[in-house]
Tab-separated table of C-alpha atoms in Angstrom:
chain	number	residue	atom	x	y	z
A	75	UNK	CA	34.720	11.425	34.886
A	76	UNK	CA	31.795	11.013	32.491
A	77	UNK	CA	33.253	8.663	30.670
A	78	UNK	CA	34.495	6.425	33.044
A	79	UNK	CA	30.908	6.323	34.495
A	80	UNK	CA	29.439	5.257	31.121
A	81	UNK	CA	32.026	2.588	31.014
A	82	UNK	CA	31.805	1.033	34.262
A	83	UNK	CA	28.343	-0.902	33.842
A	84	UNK	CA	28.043	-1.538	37.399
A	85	UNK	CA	27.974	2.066	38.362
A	86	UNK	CA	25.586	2.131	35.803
A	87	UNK	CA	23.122	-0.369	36.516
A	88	UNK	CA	23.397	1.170	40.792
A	89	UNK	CA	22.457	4.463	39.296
A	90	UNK	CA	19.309	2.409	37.186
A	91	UNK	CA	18.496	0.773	40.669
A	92	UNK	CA	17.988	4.177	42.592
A	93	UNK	CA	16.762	5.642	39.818
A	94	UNK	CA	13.979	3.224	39.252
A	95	UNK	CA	13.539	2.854	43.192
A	96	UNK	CA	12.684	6.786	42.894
A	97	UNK	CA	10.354	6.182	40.636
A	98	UNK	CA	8.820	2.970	42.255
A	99	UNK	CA	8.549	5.193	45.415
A	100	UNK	CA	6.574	7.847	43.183
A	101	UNK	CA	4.009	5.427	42.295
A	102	UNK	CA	3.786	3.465	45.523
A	103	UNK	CA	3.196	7.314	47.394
A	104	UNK	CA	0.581	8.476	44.429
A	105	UNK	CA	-1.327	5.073	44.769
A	106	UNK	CA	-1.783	5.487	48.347
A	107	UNK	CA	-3.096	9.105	47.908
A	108	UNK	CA	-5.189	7.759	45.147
A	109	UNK	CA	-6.459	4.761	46.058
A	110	UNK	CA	-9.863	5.532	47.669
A	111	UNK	CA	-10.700	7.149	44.116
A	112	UNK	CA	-9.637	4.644	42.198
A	113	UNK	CA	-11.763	2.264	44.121
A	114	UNK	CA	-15.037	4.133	42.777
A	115	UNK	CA	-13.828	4.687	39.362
A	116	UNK	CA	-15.065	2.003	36.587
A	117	UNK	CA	-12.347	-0.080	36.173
A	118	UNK	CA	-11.651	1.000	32.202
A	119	UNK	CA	-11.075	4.644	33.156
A	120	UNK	CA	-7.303	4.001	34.906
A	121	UNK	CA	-6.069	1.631	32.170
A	122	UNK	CA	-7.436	3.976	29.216
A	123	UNK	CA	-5.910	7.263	30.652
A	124	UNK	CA	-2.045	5.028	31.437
A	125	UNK	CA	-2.742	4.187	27.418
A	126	UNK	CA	-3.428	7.795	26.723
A	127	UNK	CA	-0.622	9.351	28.785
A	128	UNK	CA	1.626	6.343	26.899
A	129	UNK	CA	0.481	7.352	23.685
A	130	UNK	CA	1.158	11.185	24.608
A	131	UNK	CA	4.638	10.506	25.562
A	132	UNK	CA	5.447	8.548	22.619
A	133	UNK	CA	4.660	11.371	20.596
A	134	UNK	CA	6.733	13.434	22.745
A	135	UNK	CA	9.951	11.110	22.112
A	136	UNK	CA	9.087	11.337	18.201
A	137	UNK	CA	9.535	15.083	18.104
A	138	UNK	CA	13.123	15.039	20.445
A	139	UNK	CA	14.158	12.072	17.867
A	140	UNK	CA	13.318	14.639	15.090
A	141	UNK	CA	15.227	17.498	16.650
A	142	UNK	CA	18.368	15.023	16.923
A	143	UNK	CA	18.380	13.715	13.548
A	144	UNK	CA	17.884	16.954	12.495
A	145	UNK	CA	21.251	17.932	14.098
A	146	UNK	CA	22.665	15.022	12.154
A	147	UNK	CA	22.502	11.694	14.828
A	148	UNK	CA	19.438	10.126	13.797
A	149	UNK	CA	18.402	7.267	15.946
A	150	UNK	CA	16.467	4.301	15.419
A	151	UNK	CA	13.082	4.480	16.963
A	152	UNK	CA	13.503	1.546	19.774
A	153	UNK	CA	16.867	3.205	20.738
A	154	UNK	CA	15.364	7.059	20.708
A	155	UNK	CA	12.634	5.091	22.897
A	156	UNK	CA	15.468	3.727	25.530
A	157	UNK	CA	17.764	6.650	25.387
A	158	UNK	CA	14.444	8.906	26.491
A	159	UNK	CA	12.292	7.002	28.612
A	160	UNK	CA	15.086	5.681	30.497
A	161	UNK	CA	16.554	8.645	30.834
A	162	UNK	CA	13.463	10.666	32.255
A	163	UNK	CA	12.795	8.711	34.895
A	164	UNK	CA	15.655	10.976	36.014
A	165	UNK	CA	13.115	13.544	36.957
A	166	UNK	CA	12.333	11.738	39.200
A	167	UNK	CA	15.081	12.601	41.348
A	168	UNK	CA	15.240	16.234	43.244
A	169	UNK	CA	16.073	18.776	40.451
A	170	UNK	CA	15.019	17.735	36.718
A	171	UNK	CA	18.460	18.446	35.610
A	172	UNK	CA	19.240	14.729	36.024
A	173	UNK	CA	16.499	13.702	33.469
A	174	UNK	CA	18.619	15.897	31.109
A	175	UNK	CA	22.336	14.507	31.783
A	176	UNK	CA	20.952	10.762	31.865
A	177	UNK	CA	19.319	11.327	28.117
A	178	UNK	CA	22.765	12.949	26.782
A	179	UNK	CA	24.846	10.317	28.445
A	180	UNK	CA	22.414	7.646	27.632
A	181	UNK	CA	22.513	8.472	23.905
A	182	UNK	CA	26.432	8.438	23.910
A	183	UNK	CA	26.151	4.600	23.965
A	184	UNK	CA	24.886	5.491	20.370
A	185	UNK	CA	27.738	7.601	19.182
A	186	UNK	CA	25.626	10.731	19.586
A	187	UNK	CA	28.193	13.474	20.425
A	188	UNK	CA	27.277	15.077	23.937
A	189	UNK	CA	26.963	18.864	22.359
A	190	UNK	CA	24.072	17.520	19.810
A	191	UNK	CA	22.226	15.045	22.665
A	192	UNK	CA	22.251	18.783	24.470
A	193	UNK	CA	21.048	21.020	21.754
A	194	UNK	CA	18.393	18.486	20.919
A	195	UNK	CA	17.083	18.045	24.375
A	196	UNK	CA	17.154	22.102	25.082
A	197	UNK	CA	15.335	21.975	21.925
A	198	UNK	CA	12.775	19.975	22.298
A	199	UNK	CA	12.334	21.583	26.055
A	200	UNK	CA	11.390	24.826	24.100
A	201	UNK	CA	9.242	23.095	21.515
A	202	UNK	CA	7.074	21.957	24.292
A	203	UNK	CA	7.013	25.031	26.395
A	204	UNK	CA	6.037	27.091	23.057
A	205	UNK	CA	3.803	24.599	21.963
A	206	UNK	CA	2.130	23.743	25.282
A	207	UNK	CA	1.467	27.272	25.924
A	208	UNK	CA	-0.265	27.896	22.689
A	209	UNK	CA	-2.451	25.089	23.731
A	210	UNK	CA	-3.032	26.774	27.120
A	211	UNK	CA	-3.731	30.120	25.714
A	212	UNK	CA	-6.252	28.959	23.113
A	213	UNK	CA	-8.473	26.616	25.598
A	214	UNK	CA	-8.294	28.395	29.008
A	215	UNK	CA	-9.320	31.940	28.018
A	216	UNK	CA	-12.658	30.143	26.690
A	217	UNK	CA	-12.864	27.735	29.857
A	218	UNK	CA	-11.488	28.323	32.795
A	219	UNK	CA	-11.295	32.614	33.249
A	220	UNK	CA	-9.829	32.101	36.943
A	221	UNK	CA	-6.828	30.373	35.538
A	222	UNK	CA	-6.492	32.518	32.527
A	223	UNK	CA	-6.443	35.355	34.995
A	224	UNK	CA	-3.950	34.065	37.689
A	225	UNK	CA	-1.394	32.789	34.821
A	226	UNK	CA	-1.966	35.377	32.107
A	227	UNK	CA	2.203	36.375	32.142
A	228	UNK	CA	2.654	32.737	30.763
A	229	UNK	CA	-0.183	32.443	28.333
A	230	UNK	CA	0.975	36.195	26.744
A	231	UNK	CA	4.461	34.181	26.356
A	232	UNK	CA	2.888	32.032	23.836
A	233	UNK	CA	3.138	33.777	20.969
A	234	UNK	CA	7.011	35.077	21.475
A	235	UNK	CA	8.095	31.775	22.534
A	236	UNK	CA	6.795	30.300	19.419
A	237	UNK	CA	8.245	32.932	17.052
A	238	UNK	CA	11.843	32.058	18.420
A	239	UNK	CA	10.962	28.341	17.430
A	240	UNK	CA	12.459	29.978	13.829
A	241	UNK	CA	15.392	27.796	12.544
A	242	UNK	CA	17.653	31.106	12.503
A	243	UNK	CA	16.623	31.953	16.055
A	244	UNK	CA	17.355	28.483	17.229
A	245	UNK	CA	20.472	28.811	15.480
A	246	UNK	CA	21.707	31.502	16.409
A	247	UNK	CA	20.626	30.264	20.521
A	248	UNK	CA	22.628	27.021	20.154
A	249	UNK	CA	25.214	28.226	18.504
A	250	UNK	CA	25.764	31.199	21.730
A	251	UNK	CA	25.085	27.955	24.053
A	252	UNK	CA	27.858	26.004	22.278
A	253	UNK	CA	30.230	29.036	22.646
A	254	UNK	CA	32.040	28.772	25.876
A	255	UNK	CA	32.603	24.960	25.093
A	256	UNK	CA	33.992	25.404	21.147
A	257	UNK	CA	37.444	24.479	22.884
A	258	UNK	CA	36.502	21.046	23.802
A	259	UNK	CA	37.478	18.439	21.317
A	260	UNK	CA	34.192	16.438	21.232
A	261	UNK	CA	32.141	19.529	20.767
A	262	UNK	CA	35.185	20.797	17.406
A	263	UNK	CA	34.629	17.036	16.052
A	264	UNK	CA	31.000	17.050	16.368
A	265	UNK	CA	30.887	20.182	13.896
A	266	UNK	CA	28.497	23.362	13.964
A	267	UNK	CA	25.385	22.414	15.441
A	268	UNK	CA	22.729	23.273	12.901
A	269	UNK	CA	19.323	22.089	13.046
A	270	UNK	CA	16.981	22.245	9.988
A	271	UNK	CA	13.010	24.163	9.325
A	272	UNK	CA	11.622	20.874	8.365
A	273	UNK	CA	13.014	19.209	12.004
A	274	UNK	CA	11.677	21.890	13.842
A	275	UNK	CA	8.419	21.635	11.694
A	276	UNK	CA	8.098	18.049	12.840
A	277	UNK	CA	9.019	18.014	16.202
A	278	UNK	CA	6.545	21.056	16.610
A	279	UNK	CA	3.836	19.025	14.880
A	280	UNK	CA	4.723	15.784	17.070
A	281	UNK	CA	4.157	17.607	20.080
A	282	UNK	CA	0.536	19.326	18.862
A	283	UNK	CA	-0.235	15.176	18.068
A	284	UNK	CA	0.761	14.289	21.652
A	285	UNK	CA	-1.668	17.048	23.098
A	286	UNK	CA	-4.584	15.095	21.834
A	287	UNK	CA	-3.815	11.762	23.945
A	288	UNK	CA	-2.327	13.818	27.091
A	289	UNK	CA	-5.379	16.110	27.415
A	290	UNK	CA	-7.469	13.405	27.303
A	291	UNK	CA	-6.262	11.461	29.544
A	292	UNK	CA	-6.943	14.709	32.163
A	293	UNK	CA	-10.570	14.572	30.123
A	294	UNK	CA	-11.131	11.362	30.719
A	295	UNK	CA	-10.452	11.924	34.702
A	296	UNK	CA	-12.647	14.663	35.139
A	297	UNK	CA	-15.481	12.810	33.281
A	298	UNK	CA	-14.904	10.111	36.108
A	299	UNK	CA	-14.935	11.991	38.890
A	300	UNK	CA	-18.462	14.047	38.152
A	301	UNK	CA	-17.659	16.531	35.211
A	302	UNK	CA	-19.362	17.170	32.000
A	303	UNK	CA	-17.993	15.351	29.214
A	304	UNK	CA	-18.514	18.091	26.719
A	305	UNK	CA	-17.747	20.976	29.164
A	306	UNK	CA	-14.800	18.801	30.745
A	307	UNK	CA	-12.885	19.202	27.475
A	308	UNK	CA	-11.470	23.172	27.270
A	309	UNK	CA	-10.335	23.327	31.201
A	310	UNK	CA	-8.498	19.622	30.938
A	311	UNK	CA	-6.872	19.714	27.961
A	312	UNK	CA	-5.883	23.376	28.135
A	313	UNK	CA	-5.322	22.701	32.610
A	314	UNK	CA	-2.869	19.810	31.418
A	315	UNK	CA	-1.176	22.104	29.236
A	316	UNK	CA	-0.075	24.418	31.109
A	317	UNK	CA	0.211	22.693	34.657
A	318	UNK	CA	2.664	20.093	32.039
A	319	UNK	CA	5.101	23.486	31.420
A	320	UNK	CA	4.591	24.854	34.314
A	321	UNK	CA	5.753	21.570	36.040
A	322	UNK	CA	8.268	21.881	34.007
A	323	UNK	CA	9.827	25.025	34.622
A	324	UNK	CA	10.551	24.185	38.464
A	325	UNK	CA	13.515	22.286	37.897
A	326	UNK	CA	13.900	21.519	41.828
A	327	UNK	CA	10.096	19.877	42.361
A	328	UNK	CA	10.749	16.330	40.986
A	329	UNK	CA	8.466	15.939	38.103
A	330	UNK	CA	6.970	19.197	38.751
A	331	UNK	CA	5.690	17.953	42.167
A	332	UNK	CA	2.602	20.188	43.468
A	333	UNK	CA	2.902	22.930	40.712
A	334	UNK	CA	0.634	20.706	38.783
A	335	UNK	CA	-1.341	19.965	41.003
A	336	UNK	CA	-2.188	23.641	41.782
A	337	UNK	CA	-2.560	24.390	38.543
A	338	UNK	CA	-5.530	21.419	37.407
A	339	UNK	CA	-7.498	22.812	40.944
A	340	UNK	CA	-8.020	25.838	39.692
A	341	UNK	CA	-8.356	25.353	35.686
A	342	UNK	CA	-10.873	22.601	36.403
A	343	UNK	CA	-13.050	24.652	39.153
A	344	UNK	CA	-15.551	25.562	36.007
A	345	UNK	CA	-16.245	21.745	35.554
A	346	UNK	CA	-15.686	20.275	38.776
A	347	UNK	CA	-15.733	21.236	42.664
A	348	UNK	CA	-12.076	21.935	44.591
A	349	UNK	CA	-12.154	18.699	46.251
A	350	UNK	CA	-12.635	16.844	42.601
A	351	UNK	CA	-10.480	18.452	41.189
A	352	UNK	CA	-7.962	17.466	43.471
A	353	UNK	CA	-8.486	14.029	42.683
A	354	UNK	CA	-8.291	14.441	39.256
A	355	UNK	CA	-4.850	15.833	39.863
A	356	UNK	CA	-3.534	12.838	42.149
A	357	UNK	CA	-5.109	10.469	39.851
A	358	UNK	CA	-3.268	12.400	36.706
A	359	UNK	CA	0.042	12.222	38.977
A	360	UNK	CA	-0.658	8.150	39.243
A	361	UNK	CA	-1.216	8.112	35.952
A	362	UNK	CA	1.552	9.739	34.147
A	363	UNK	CA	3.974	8.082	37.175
A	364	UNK	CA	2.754	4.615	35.716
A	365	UNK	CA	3.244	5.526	32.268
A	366	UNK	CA	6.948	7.190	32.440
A	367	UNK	CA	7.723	3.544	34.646
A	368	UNK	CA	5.515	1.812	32.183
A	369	UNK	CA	7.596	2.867	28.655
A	370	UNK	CA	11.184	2.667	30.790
A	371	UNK	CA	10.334	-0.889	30.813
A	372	UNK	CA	9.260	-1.633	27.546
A	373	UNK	CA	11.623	0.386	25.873
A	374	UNK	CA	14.159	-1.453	27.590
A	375	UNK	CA	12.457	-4.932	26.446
A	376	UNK	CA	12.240	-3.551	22.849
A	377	UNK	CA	15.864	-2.244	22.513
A	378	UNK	CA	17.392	-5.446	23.378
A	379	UNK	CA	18.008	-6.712	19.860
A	380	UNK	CA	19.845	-3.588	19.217
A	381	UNK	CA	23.702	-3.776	18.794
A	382	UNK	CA	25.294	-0.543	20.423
A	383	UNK	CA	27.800	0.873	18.560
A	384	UNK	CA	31.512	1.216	19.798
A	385	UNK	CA	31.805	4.660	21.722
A	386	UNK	CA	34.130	6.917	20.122
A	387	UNK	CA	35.382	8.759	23.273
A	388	UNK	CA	37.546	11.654	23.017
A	389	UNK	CA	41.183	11.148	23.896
């Protein structure tokens, strides 16, 4: 069934519509909750945080592209670009699972076997859970106590969930995943699923680069909206962190819908009042919303020039 959907480019470009339409109706709701505060921001602040959140998520794309050529389907960086910004805008569809079968199927137009796109996506989920709760636990124990307190079970995570980042422990978790599907032939012709320390090493040090851009985006926000610029900087960056994984862990709120938004209210109450705070978070929600929309486009724009192999579909 799969592959008849990937062949028939109508259903295709229907599923693109709605999937876009979802995300047009995410920014269209987000601007109309964020509109009064966007009238009294100066006008640099929105455009600089969409650049920010941009930048963040390209370095988010360059560690998943590591983790896949690392399992042996490297990609070039305009079609890593397509197959992932295209394909998250799945999330924003009820249940985030759709983000994830629109990036495997999307990279199948590149002769990436479906069991790799998988393990490299599940991945790269993990490297930015570990990762983004390190970055949690380091700044919001020093910043924001409240939030430290009320989410300390995640923060203690941290430290395990980095450990099994290991190559031999990621190993030894893809190949169990892979197990009940060794009979298929795709998954037999793909080969063992092995992913190497220096991929890992990358796509880990990718995602610490695209902390620095997506916490200050949140930074920049709070700044706006009344907050200290120096005392702004532990509670956003380490708020963003962990309302980002959080987010992501509640696979049936579409882009993490109101989990993050609890999350930066309390994290940011050392800095800024409840009802700032709140804006902050709307305004981050606008923000990212545009940015996700924004590289869909362009990545589509860039990738044109790019031939797409011949799909090698099992018999």
């Amino acid at each position: 069934m799969l592959t008849r959907l990937r062949r028939n480019t109508w259903v295709r470009l229907t599923l693109l519509l709605v999937v876009c339409a979802c995300a047009g109706v995410a920014v269209h709701a987000n601007w109309n909750q964020a509109r009064e505060a966007v009238a009294e921001l100066p006008l640099w602040v929105l455009p600089t945080a969409v650049l920010a959140g941009m930048l963040g998520l390209a370095a988010q794309m360059l560690a998943w592209r590591s983790l896949l050529a690392g399992l042996g389907s490297p990609l070039p960086r305009t079609v890593a670009a397509r197959v992932m910004f295209v394909g998250q805008l799945g999330k924003y569809l009820p249940g985030s699972v759709w983000a994830f079968v629109a990036q495997v199927e999307l990279a199948r137009d590149w002769n990436v076997p479906r069991s790799r796109g998988a393990a490299a996506t599940l991945v790269a989920i993990a490297v930015t859970v570990a990762v983004s709760l390190a970055v949690a636990a380091v700044a919001l124990p020093l910043s924001s106590a409240e939030a430290a307190r009320r989410w300390w079970w995640a923060l203690a995570a941290a430290p395990v969930l980095l450990a099994c980042l290991h190559p031999r422990v990621l190993g030894w978790g893809i190949g169990l995943a892979a197990r009940p599907f060794a009979r298929f032939r795709e998954v037999a012709e793909a080969g063992p699923l092995r992913i190497s320390g220096g991929a890992v090493a990358a796509s880990v040090g990718w995602t610490l680069v695209a902390w620095v851009p997506l916490g200050a985006h949140v930074w920049l926000l709070t700044w706006a909206v009344g907050g200290n610029a120096l005392a702004s900087i532990g509670p956003a960056v380490g708020a963003y962190a962990l309302a980002w994984t959080l987010g992501l862990l509640v696979v049936f709120a579409p882009a993490g819908l109101g989990v993050r938004e609890v999350v930066l209210v309390v994290a940011l109450a050392p800095v800024v009042d409840a009802g700032a705070a709140l804006v902050v978070a709307v305004l981050s929600r606008l923000v990212m919303t545009v940015a996700d929309v924004g590289w869909a486009g362009l990545s589509l724009l860039l990738s044109r020039s790019s031939i797409r192999p011949a799909a090698h579909d099992p018999a």
